Amino acid sequence: MSKIILGRYIPGNTIIYKMDPRGKIMITFLYIIVIFLANNWLTYLILTLFTLGAVATTGLKPKVYWDGIKPLIWLILFTSILQLIFTSGGRIYWQWGILSITEYGIQNSIYIFLRFVMIILISTVLTLTTTSLQIADALAWILNPLKYINVPIEQVSLVMAIALRFVPTLMDETVKIMNAQKARGVDFNSGGLIRRAKNIVPILVPLFINSLTIALDLSIAMESRGYRENAPRTHYRALKWSKYDYINLGYFVVLTLVLLIFRTK
Amino acid sequence: MSNDIIKINNISYTYPDTDNPALKNISLNIVQGSWTALIGHNGSGKSTLAKIIDGLIIPDNISNSSITIDGTVMSPENVWDIRNNVGVVFQNPDNQFVGATVEDDIAFGLENRNIPRDEIDTTIERVLTEVKMLEFRKKEPQTLSGGQKQRVALAGIFAINPKIIILDEATSMLDPEGRSQTLSIVKDLQKTQGLTVISITHDVDEVMLADQVIVLDDGQVVEKGVPSQIFNNEELVRRTQIGLPFIYRLRNALIQKGMQVPVEINTKEKLVKYLCQLNSKM
C-alpha cells in the first residue's frame, strides 16, 4: 500500500524548493513542449545537460529518479526498439524482411529514448520538490481565468485541497479495513484474477460507506464553522513570486533560445 | 432571567424518513458563563439538540417554538450571525479537519468570515498558544494524535471568539490523557473568558465539571440539576443508564458494606476527610 504514493514529495531546501509552484508547473509543461524543438545531436546534448542541471538542483539521490523511470522502462524500451527496427534510411547495417537496422533507425531510437527519459525526469523534478497542496494551489491559480466562463474555481480549488487532505486519511482507512478483513481470513495475495477481484469487494464497500460518512461529518463541521457556498472568502495560503522564480524563468528562456539557434532547419 | 444566553422554547424535531421525533417539546435555559452537561443514553437526542442550537437543522414547528441565542431569535436570515457566536467541536477529530495543515485548518473559519491575512496570522498564533500546539503549526493532520487534532479543532473555534462552545462528544474518541488535556483547556477558558460551555457526553468525569446537568431521555428533558443531585437519584441513574463517578461508586460500595456515608459526601476531598474522621474515631 505504501508503494502507491500520490505526488511523491521529498522535503528538502535547495533553491528549487523555494520556487513558486505556479512557475514550476508552467515551465515543466513548456519544457516538455520545447523538448520537441531538438532535432540534432547538438540540441539533444544541450537539452540533456539542461535537464541534468535541473535534476542536480534538487540535490536528491539518483536512486529516486531511477524509481521514477522504472515503471515506464518497458514502454521506453518498446518504443525505442520499434523505432530502431522500423525506421528506414541511411546506411543499412542489418536486414530481415521488413525489419532493418539503419543509420536513421539508430539515431531515432536514441532520440526517442532521450526524449522519454527527459520528460520523465523533468516531471519527477516537479513532483519531488512540490507538495501536492502547492500543486493544487498553483493549478487553482492557473485555472483562475476560467471563472469568466462560469467555472466555479473557488469551489474547485476547495475540492482539490480537501481531496488532497483526505488522501492519507483514506489510505489509513484502507489499510485498517484490509487488516480487519485479513484477520477474518480474506487472502488478498492469492487466487486467480476473478477471486482477487472478488476480494476487493470487502474493502471497497466499507471504504465507500466511510467516505460518505466523512463527507457528511465534514460538511456539517464546515457549515458550523461558517462556510457558505458562493460567499466571498479570504485566502490564508498565498503563493509568492520570488527571485528564484526569475532564475527558473531565465533558465528556461536561455534553453529555448539555445535550442532555436542550434536546431537544424 | 436576563443572563440566559440560550433560551429554547418548545422545540421538537423529527428526522426525515422517521415517525418518532428525536426531540419532543424541549424547553430549557442556559445561563451565560455556565458549564452545562447534556447526558442521556444513545439515541436520546443530545446531538440533535446541539445541531439545533447551531442552526444546522431547523425544528419542526417553527411557528410556536423559538430559539434565542444571546438575545437574537434564530431565523433563517440571521443563522450565520448566530453561528459566529457558537462553536461546535464534533466527535470524530478526523472528520472535522478541513485544512491540509494545522494552520490552514484554523484559518478556515477566519477565511469564511473574510478576515484579512495578517490578522489571521496573529490569531493563529494566539489560539495555538492557548491550546499549546504552536510548534505543530505546519504539521499535517495525519501526523497528529487524536487529542492533538481535537485541540486544533478547539483552536479553530477559539479563533472566531464564540460566546458558546458546544462539545458534541468531543472527548469520546480520545485516550484519558487527551481527554483531560482538552477538558482542562476548555475549563480554563470558561473561567477566564466567561465562555458558555455545553458538553454532550457519556463521560461521568466530564459531567462532574458541570454547573448544571440536563438529562435527556427519548427526546425529552427528564431531569435538570447540579451533578450531585443527578447522581444521587438512584432511580434516574438506573433508568437512563448513566454511569457513576468513582466517588459515588465507592460510596455505594461502602454503604453496601454497612457504613452510613451521608448523601452530602460528593467530592473526593469530602470523602477523604470523612473517612479520616471516621478512622480517628475508631
Coordinates of C-alpha atoms in Angstrom, one line a residue:
Chain A
M1 CA 0.0 0.0 0.0
S2 CA 2.9 2.3 0.9
K3 CA 4.1 2.0 -2.7
I4 CA 1.2 3.9 -4.1
I5 CA 2.3 7.4 -3.5
L6 CA 0.4 10.3 -4.9
G7 CA 2.6 13.1 -6.0
R8 CA 5.6 11.8 -4.0
Y9 CA 7.3 14.7 -2.4
I10 CA 10.7 14.6 -0.7
P11 CA 11.3 17.5 1.6
G12 CA 14.5 19.5 1.0
N13 CA 15.8 23.0 1.0
T14 CA 17.7 23.6 -2.2
I15 CA 16.8 26.6 -4.4
I16 CA 14.2 24.7 -6.4
Y17 CA 12.2 24.1 -3.3
K18 CA 11.9 27.9 -2.8
M19 CA 10.4 28.4 -6.2
D20 CA 6.8 29.3 -6.8
P21 CA 4.8 26.2 -7.7
R22 CA 3.0 28.2 -10.4
G23 CA 6.3 28.9 -12.2
K24 CA 7.4 25.3 -11.8
I25 CA 4.3 23.8 -13.2
M26 CA 4.1 26.2 -16.2
I27 CA 7.8 25.7 -17.0
T28 CA 7.5 22.0 -16.7
F29 CA 4.8 22.0 -19.3
L30 CA 6.7 24.4 -21.6
Y31 CA 9.8 22.3 -21.1
I32 CA 8.0 19.2 -22.4
I33 CA 7.0 21.2 -25.5
V34 CA 10.4 22.6 -26.0
I35 CA 11.9 19.1 -26.0
F36 CA 10.4 18.6 -29.4
L37 CA 12.4 21.5 -30.8
A38 CA 15.5 19.4 -30.6
N39 CA 16.3 17.6 -33.8
N40 CA 20.0 17.0 -34.0
W41 CA 22.8 15.7 -31.8
L42 CA 23.9 19.0 -30.5
T43 CA 20.4 20.1 -29.4
Y44 CA 19.8 16.8 -27.7
L45 CA 23.1 17.2 -25.9
I46 CA 22.2 20.7 -24.8
L47 CA 18.7 19.5 -23.6
T48 CA 20.2 16.6 -21.7
L49 CA 22.7 18.9 -20.0
F50 CA 19.9 21.4 -19.0
T51 CA 17.7 18.5 -17.8
L52 CA 20.5 17.1 -15.7
G53 CA 21.1 20.6 -14.4
A54 CA 17.5 20.8 -13.2
V55 CA 17.9 17.4 -11.6
A56 CA 21.1 18.4 -9.9
T57 CA 19.5 21.5 -8.3
T58 CA 17.1 19.2 -6.4
G59 CA 20.1 17.7 -4.5
L60 CA 18.3 14.3 -4.4
K61 CA 19.9 10.9 -4.9
P62 CA 19.9 9.4 -8.4
K63 CA 18.0 6.3 -7.0
V64 CA 14.9 8.5 -6.5
Y65 CA 14.9 9.3 -10.2
W66 CA 15.5 5.7 -11.2
D67 CA 12.4 4.8 -9.2
G68 CA 10.5 7.3 -11.3
I69 CA 11.7 5.8 -14.6
K70 CA 11.5 2.2 -13.6
P71 CA 7.7 1.7 -14.0
L72 CA 7.9 3.1 -17.5
I73 CA 11.1 1.3 -18.6
W74 CA 9.2 -1.3 -20.8
L75 CA 7.3 1.4 -22.6
I76 CA 10.6 3.3 -23.3
L77 CA 12.4 0.2 -24.5
F78 CA 9.4 -1.0 -26.6
T79 CA 9.1 2.4 -28.3
S80 CA 12.9 2.7 -28.9
I81 CA 13.2 -0.8 -30.3
L82 CA 10.2 -0.2 -32.7
Q83 CA 11.9 3.0 -33.8
L84 CA 15.1 1.1 -34.3
I85 CA 13.8 -1.7 -36.4
F86 CA 11.1 0.0 -38.5
T87 CA 12.9 3.2 -39.5
S88 CA 14.5 3.2 -42.9
G89 CA 17.0 5.4 -44.5
G90 CA 20.7 6.0 -44.3
R91 CA 23.2 3.1 -44.2
I92 CA 21.7 -0.3 -43.7
Y93 CA 23.5 -2.4 -41.1
W94 CA 21.2 -5.4 -40.9
Q95 CA 18.0 -6.5 -42.7
W96 CA 15.5 -9.3 -42.4
G97 CA 12.2 -9.0 -44.3
I98 CA 10.7 -5.6 -43.4
L99 CA 12.9 -5.3 -40.3
S100 CA 16.1 -3.5 -40.6
I101 CA 18.6 -1.6 -38.5
T102 CA 19.6 1.5 -40.3
E103 CA 21.6 4.7 -39.5
Y104 CA 18.5 6.7 -39.1
G105 CA 16.9 4.0 -37.1
I106 CA 19.7 4.0 -34.5
Q107 CA 19.6 7.8 -34.4
N108 CA 15.8 8.0 -34.0
S109 CA 15.7 5.4 -31.3
I110 CA 18.3 7.2 -29.3
Y111 CA 16.4 10.5 -29.7
I112 CA 13.1 8.9 -28.6
F113 CA 14.9 7.3 -25.6
L114 CA 16.3 10.6 -24.5
R115 CA 13.0 12.4 -25.0
F116 CA 11.2 9.9 -22.8
V117 CA 13.8 10.0 -20.1
M118 CA 13.9 13.8 -20.1
I119 CA 10.1 14.2 -19.9
I120 CA 10.0 11.7 -17.0
L121 CA 12.9 13.4 -15.3
I122 CA 11.6 16.9 -15.5
S123 CA 8.1 15.9 -14.3
T124 CA 9.7 14.0 -11.5
V125 CA 11.7 17.1 -10.5
L126 CA 8.4 18.9 -10.3
T127 CA 6.6 16.3 -8.1
L128 CA 9.5 15.6 -5.9
T129 CA 10.1 19.2 -5.0
T130 CA 6.5 20.5 -4.8
T131 CA 3.9 19.4 -2.2
S132 CA 0.6 18.3 -3.6
L133 CA -1.0 21.2 -1.8
Q134 CA 1.3 23.6 -3.6
I135 CA 0.4 22.0 -6.9
A136 CA -3.3 22.3 -6.1
D137 CA -2.9 26.0 -5.2
A138 CA -0.9 26.6 -8.4
L139 CA -3.4 24.8 -10.6
A140 CA -6.2 26.8 -9.0
W141 CA -4.3 30.0 -9.9
I142 CA -3.6 28.8 -13.4
L143 CA -7.3 27.8 -13.9
N144 CA -8.5 31.1 -12.4
P145 CA -9.3 32.8 -15.8
L146 CA -11.9 30.0 -16.3
K147 CA -14.1 31.8 -13.9
Y148 CA -15.1 34.2 -16.6
I149 CA -16.8 31.3 -18.4
N150 CA -18.6 30.4 -15.1
V151 CA -16.4 27.6 -13.9
P152 CA -16.7 27.7 -10.1
I153 CA -12.9 27.9 -9.5
E154 CA -13.3 28.8 -5.8
Q155 CA -15.2 25.5 -5.2
V156 CA -12.9 23.5 -7.4
S157 CA -9.8 24.6 -5.5
L158 CA -11.5 23.9 -2.2
V159 CA -12.4 20.4 -3.5
M160 CA -8.8 19.8 -4.6
A161 CA -7.5 20.9 -1.2
I162 CA -9.9 18.7 0.7
A163 CA -9.3 15.8 -1.6
L164 CA -5.6 16.0 -1.1
R165 CA -6.0 16.4 2.7
F166 CA -8.1 13.2 2.8
V167 CA -5.8 11.0 0.7
P168 CA -3.7 9.9 3.7
T169 CA -6.8 9.5 5.9
L170 CA -8.4 7.2 3.3
M171 CA -5.1 5.3 2.8
D172 CA -5.0 4.7 6.6
E173 CA -8.7 3.7 6.4
T174 CA -8.0 1.2 3.6
V175 CA -5.1 -0.4 5.4
K176 CA -7.2 -0.8 8.5
I177 CA -10.1 -2.3 6.6
M178 CA -7.7 -4.7 4.8
N179 CA -6.2 -5.8 8.1
A180 CA -9.6 -6.3 9.6
Q181 CA -10.6 -8.5 6.6
K182 CA -7.3 -10.4 6.8
A183 CA -8.0 -11.1 10.5
R184 CA -11.1 -12.8 9.3
G185 CA -9.4 -14.9 6.7
V186 CA -9.6 -12.9 3.5
D187 CA -6.4 -13.6 1.5
F188 CA -5.6 -10.7 -0.8
N189 CA -2.5 -12.2 -2.4
S190 CA -3.5 -15.5 -3.9
G191 CA -6.1 -17.0 -6.3
G192 CA -7.0 -16.2 -9.8
L193 CA -7.9 -12.9 -11.3
I194 CA -11.6 -13.3 -10.6
R195 CA -11.1 -14.3 -7.0
R196 CA -8.8 -11.4 -6.4
A197 CA -11.3 -9.0 -7.9
K198 CA -13.9 -10.5 -5.6
N199 CA -11.7 -10.0 -2.6
I200 CA -11.6 -6.3 -3.3
V201 CA -15.4 -6.0 -2.5
P202 CA -15.0 -6.3 1.3
I203 CA -12.5 -3.4 1.0
L204 CA -14.4 -1.2 -1.3
V205 CA -17.9 -1.4 0.2
P206 CA -16.8 -0.2 3.7
L207 CA -14.4 2.3 2.2
F208 CA -17.3 3.9 0.2
I209 CA -19.5 4.0 3.2
N210 CA -16.7 5.5 5.3
S211 CA -16.0 8.2 2.7
L212 CA -19.7 9.2 2.6
T213 CA -19.8 9.4 6.4
I214 CA -16.6 11.5 6.4
A215 CA -18.1 13.8 3.7
L216 CA -21.3 14.2 5.8
D217 CA -19.4 14.9 9.0
L218 CA -17.1 17.3 7.2
S219 CA -19.9 19.2 5.6
I220 CA -21.6 19.7 8.9
A221 CA -18.3 20.8 10.5
M222 CA -17.6 23.2 7.6
E223 CA -21.0 24.7 7.9
S224 CA -20.8 25.1 11.6
R225 CA -17.6 27.0 11.1
G226 CA -19.2 29.5 8.8
Y227 CA -18.6 28.1 5.4
R228 CA -21.1 29.4 2.9
E229 CA -21.1 28.5 -0.7
N230 CA -20.6 31.4 -3.1
A231 CA -19.9 33.8 -0.2
P232 CA -16.6 35.8 -0.6
R233 CA -13.8 34.3 1.4
T234 CA -10.2 35.5 2.1
H235 CA -7.3 33.1 1.5
Y236 CA -4.8 32.5 4.1
R237 CA -2.5 30.3 2.0
A238 CA -0.8 32.5 -0.6
L239 CA 1.8 31.9 -3.3
K240 CA 4.6 34.4 -3.5
W241 CA 6.7 35.1 -6.6
S242 CA 10.4 35.3 -5.5
K243 CA 13.7 36.0 -7.1
Y244 CA 14.2 32.2 -7.6
D245 CA 11.4 32.2 -10.0
Y246 CA 13.2 34.6 -12.2
I247 CA 16.1 32.3 -12.2
N248 CA 13.8 29.5 -13.2
L249 CA 12.3 31.6 -16.0
G250 CA 15.7 32.7 -17.1
Y251 CA 17.0 29.2 -17.3
F252 CA 14.1 28.2 -19.5
V253 CA 14.4 31.3 -21.8
V254 CA 18.1 30.6 -22.3
L255 CA 17.4 27.0 -23.1
T256 CA 14.7 27.8 -25.7
L257 CA 17.0 30.4 -27.4
V258 CA 19.9 28.0 -27.5
L259 CA 17.7 25.3 -29.0
L260 CA 16.3 27.6 -31.6
I261 CA 19.8 28.7 -32.6
F262 CA 21.3 25.2 -32.9
R263 CA 18.4 23.2 -34.3
T264 CA 18.7 22.3 -37.9
K265 CA 16.3 24.0 -40.3
Chain B
M1 CA -33.6 35.8 33.8
S2 CA -31.7 38.3 31.8
N3 CA -28.3 36.5 31.8
D4 CA -29.6 33.4 30.0
I5 CA -27.5 33.1 26.8
I6 CA -29.6 30.3 25.3
K7 CA -33.3 30.1 25.6
I8 CA -35.0 27.2 23.9
N9 CA -38.8 27.2 23.9
N10 CA -40.9 24.2 22.9
I11 CA -38.6 22.7 20.3
S12 CA -39.5 19.4 18.6
Y13 CA -37.6 17.8 15.7
T14 CA -38.3 14.7 13.6
Y15 CA -35.7 13.4 11.2
P16 CA -36.8 12.9 7.7
D17 CA -37.9 9.3 7.0
T18 CA -38.8 8.6 10.6
D19 CA -42.0 8.8 12.5
N20 CA -40.7 9.1 16.0
P21 CA -39.5 12.6 16.9
A22 CA -35.9 12.9 18.1
L23 CA -36.8 15.8 20.3
K24 CA -40.2 16.4 21.9
N25 CA -41.2 19.8 23.2
I26 CA -37.9 20.7 24.7
S27 CA -37.6 24.0 26.7
L28 CA -34.6 25.0 28.5
N29 CA -32.4 28.0 29.5
I30 CA -28.7 28.1 29.8
V31 CA -27.0 30.8 31.9
Q32 CA -24.2 32.8 30.4
G33 CA -20.8 31.6 31.5
S34 CA -22.0 28.3 32.9
W35 CA -21.0 24.8 32.1
T36 CA -23.9 22.5 31.1
A37 CA -23.6 18.8 30.7
L38 CA -26.1 17.2 28.4
I39 CA -26.4 13.5 29.2
G40 CA -28.6 10.6 28.2
H41 CA -28.1 7.2 26.6
N42 CA -27.5 6.7 22.9
G43 CA -30.3 8.0 20.7
S44 CA -31.8 10.3 23.3
G45 CA -31.5 13.3 21.1
K46 CA -28.4 15.1 22.6
S47 CA -26.6 15.6 19.3
T48 CA -29.7 16.7 17.6
L49 CA -30.2 19.4 20.3
A50 CA -26.6 20.6 19.6
K51 CA -27.3 20.9 15.9
I52 CA -30.5 22.9 16.6
I53 CA -28.6 25.4 18.8
D54 CA -26.1 25.9 16.0
G55 CA -28.9 26.3 13.4
L56 CA -27.6 23.3 11.4
I57 CA -31.1 21.7 11.5
I58 CA -34.4 23.5 11.7
P59 CA -37.0 22.4 14.3
D60 CA -40.4 21.1 13.2
N61 CA -42.9 23.6 14.4
I62 CA -41.2 26.9 13.9
S63 CA -44.4 28.9 14.4
N64 CA -44.9 28.1 18.1
S65 CA -41.3 27.5 19.1
S66 CA -38.3 29.7 19.4
I67 CA -34.5 29.6 19.9
T68 CA -32.9 32.7 21.3
I69 CA -29.1 32.9 21.3
D70 CA -27.6 35.8 23.1
G71 CA -30.7 37.9 22.7
T72 CA -31.2 37.1 19.0
V73 CA -34.2 35.0 17.9
M74 CA -32.9 32.4 15.4
S75 CA -34.4 32.7 11.9
P76 CA -33.1 31.6 8.5
E77 CA -31.8 35.2 7.9
N78 CA -29.6 35.5 10.9
V79 CA -28.4 31.9 11.4
W80 CA -25.0 32.9 10.1
D81 CA -24.7 35.7 12.7
I82 CA -25.7 33.2 15.4
R83 CA -23.1 30.7 14.1
N84 CA -20.5 33.5 14.8
N85 CA -21.3 33.1 18.4
V86 CA -21.5 29.3 18.6
G87 CA -18.5 27.0 18.1
V88 CA -19.0 23.2 17.9
V89 CA -16.4 20.6 18.4
F90 CA -17.6 17.3 17.0
Q91 CA -17.0 13.7 17.9
N92 CA -14.6 12.4 15.3
P93 CA -11.4 14.5 15.2
D94 CA -10.5 13.2 11.7
N95 CA -13.7 14.2 10.0
Q96 CA -13.8 17.8 11.0
F97 CA -10.2 18.7 10.0
V98 CA -10.7 20.8 6.8
G99 CA -7.2 22.2 6.2
A100 CA -4.2 20.3 4.9
T101 CA -2.1 21.7 7.8
V102 CA -2.9 22.8 11.3
E103 CA -2.6 26.5 10.4
D104 CA -4.8 26.0 7.3
D105 CA -7.5 24.4 9.4
I106 CA -7.6 27.2 11.9
A107 CA -7.6 29.7 9.1
F108 CA -10.7 28.1 7.6
G109 CA -13.2 29.6 9.9
L110 CA -11.5 33.0 9.6
E111 CA -11.4 32.8 5.8
N112 CA -15.1 32.2 5.8
R113 CA -15.5 35.5 7.8
N114 CA -13.4 37.4 5.3
I115 CA -10.7 38.3 7.8
P116 CA -7.5 39.7 6.1
R117 CA -4.4 37.5 6.1
D118 CA -2.2 39.4 8.6
E119 CA -5.0 39.2 11.1
I120 CA -5.4 35.5 10.5
D121 CA -1.7 35.1 11.1
T122 CA -1.8 36.7 14.6
T123 CA -5.0 34.9 15.5
I124 CA -3.5 31.5 14.6
E125 CA -0.5 32.3 16.8
R126 CA -2.7 33.3 19.7
V127 CA -5.1 30.3 19.6
L128 CA -2.3 27.8 19.1
T129 CA -0.6 29.1 22.1
E130 CA -3.8 28.8 24.1
V131 CA -4.1 25.1 23.2
K132 CA -0.3 24.6 23.5
M133 CA 0.1 23.5 19.9
L134 CA 2.2 26.3 18.5
E135 CA 5.1 24.0 17.4
F136 CA 2.7 21.9 15.4
R137 CA 1.7 24.8 13.3
K138 CA 2.9 23.5 9.9
K139 CA 2.0 19.8 10.6
E140 CA -0.4 17.8 8.6
P141 CA -3.4 16.2 10.3
Q142 CA -2.2 12.6 9.8
T143 CA 0.9 13.3 11.8
L144 CA -1.1 14.3 14.9
S145 CA -2.7 12.2 17.6
G146 CA -6.4 12.3 18.2
G147 CA -6.0 14.5 21.2
Q148 CA -3.9 16.9 19.3
K149 CA -6.4 17.0 16.4
Q150 CA -9.1 17.8 18.9
R151 CA -7.0 20.6 20.4
V152 CA -6.6 22.0 16.9
A153 CA -10.4 21.8 16.4
L154 CA -10.8 23.8 19.7
A155 CA -8.2 26.3 18.5
G156 CA -10.2 26.7 15.2
I157 CA -13.2 27.6 17.3
F158 CA -11.4 29.9 19.7
A159 CA -10.2 31.8 16.7
I160 CA -13.7 33.1 15.9
N161 CA -14.2 34.1 19.5
P162 CA -17.5 32.4 20.1
K163 CA -19.6 33.1 23.3
I164 CA -20.8 29.5 23.4
I165 CA -18.9 26.3 22.8
I166 CA -20.6 23.0 22.3
L167 CA -18.6 19.9 22.8
D168 CA -20.5 17.2 21.0
E169 CA -18.9 14.1 22.5
A170 CA -15.7 15.8 21.6
T171 CA -13.6 13.7 24.0
S172 CA -15.3 10.3 23.5
M173 CA -12.7 9.1 21.0
L174 CA -9.7 10.3 23.0
D175 CA -7.4 8.5 25.4
P176 CA -7.6 9.6 29.1
E177 CA -4.7 12.0 28.6
G178 CA -6.1 13.6 25.5
R179 CA -9.4 13.9 27.2
S180 CA -8.1 15.6 30.4
Q181 CA -6.0 18.0 28.3
T182 CA -8.9 19.0 26.1
L183 CA -11.2 19.5 29.0
S184 CA -8.8 21.5 31.1
I185 CA -8.2 23.9 28.2
V186 CA -11.9 24.5 27.9
K187 CA -12.4 24.8 31.6
D188 CA -9.7 27.4 31.8
L189 CA -11.3 29.5 29.1
Q190 CA -14.7 29.1 30.7
K191 CA -13.4 30.6 33.9
T192 CA -11.2 33.3 32.4
Q193 CA -13.3 34.5 29.5
G194 CA -16.8 33.7 30.7
L195 CA -17.4 31.3 27.9
T196 CA -20.6 29.3 28.0
V197 CA -20.0 25.6 27.6
I198 CA -22.4 22.8 26.7
S199 CA -20.8 19.4 26.8
I200 CA -22.6 16.4 25.4
T201 CA -21.0 13.4 27.0
H202 CA -21.1 9.9 28.3
D203 CA -18.1 10.6 30.4
V204 CA -19.0 11.0 34.1
D205 CA -15.9 12.9 35.0
E206 CA -16.8 15.4 32.3
V207 CA -20.3 15.6 33.9
M208 CA -18.6 16.4 37.3
L209 CA -17.2 19.6 35.8
A210 CA -20.6 20.9 35.0
D211 CA -22.6 23.6 36.9
Q212 CA -25.8 22.1 35.5
V213 CA -26.7 18.7 34.2
I214 CA -29.6 18.1 31.8
V215 CA -30.7 14.5 31.4
L216 CA -32.4 13.7 28.1
D217 CA -34.4 10.5 27.6
D218 CA -36.3 9.6 24.5
G219 CA -36.2 13.2 23.2
Q220 CA -37.4 14.8 26.4
V221 CA -35.8 16.5 29.3
V222 CA -36.3 14.2 32.3
E223 CA -34.2 16.0 34.9
K224 CA -32.1 19.1 35.5
G225 CA -29.8 19.8 38.4
V226 CA -26.3 20.0 39.7
P227 CA -24.2 16.8 39.2
S228 CA -24.7 15.6 42.8
Q229 CA -28.4 15.8 42.5
I230 CA -28.4 13.7 39.4
F231 CA -26.0 11.1 40.7
N232 CA -27.9 10.7 43.9
N233 CA -31.1 10.0 42.1
E234 CA -30.8 6.2 42.0
E235 CA -34.0 5.6 40.0
L236 CA -32.9 8.1 37.3
V237 CA -29.4 6.7 37.1
R238 CA -30.8 3.2 36.6
R239 CA -33.4 4.2 34.0
T240 CA -31.1 6.4 31.9
Q241 CA -28.1 4.0 32.3
I242 CA -25.7 6.8 33.1
G243 CA -22.5 5.6 34.8
L244 CA -21.5 6.8 38.2
P245 CA -18.3 8.7 39.0
F246 CA -15.7 6.8 41.2
I247 CA -16.7 8.7 44.3
Y248 CA -20.3 7.7 44.1
R249 CA -19.4 4.1 43.3
L250 CA -17.1 3.9 46.3
R251 CA -19.7 5.5 48.5
N252 CA -22.3 3.0 47.3
A253 CA -19.9 0.1 47.9
L254 CA -19.2 1.4 51.4
I255 CA -23.0 1.7 52.1
Q256 CA -23.4 -1.9 50.9
K257 CA -20.8 -2.9 53.4
G258 CA -22.9 -1.3 56.1
M259 CA -21.3 2.1 56.5
Q260 CA -23.6 5.0 56.8
V261 CA -22.0 7.5 54.4
P262 CA -24.1 10.7 54.3
V263 CA -25.5 11.9 50.9
E264 CA -23.6 15.3 51.1
I265 CA -20.3 13.5 50.6
N266 CA -19.9 14.1 46.8
T267 CA -16.3 15.1 46.2
K268 CA -13.0 13.3 46.6
E269 CA -11.9 15.8 49.3
K270 CA -15.1 15.4 51.3
L271 CA -14.9 11.6 51.1
V272 CA -11.2 11.6 52.2
K273 CA -12.0 13.9 55.1
Y274 CA -15.0 11.8 56.1
L275 CA -13.0 8.6 56.1
C276 CA -10.1 10.1 58.0
Q277 CA -12.5 11.4 60.7
L278 CA -14.1 8.0 60.9
N279 CA -10.7 6.4 61.3
S280 CA -9.7 8.7 64.2
K281 CA -13.0 8.0 66.0
M282 CA -12.3 4.2 66.0

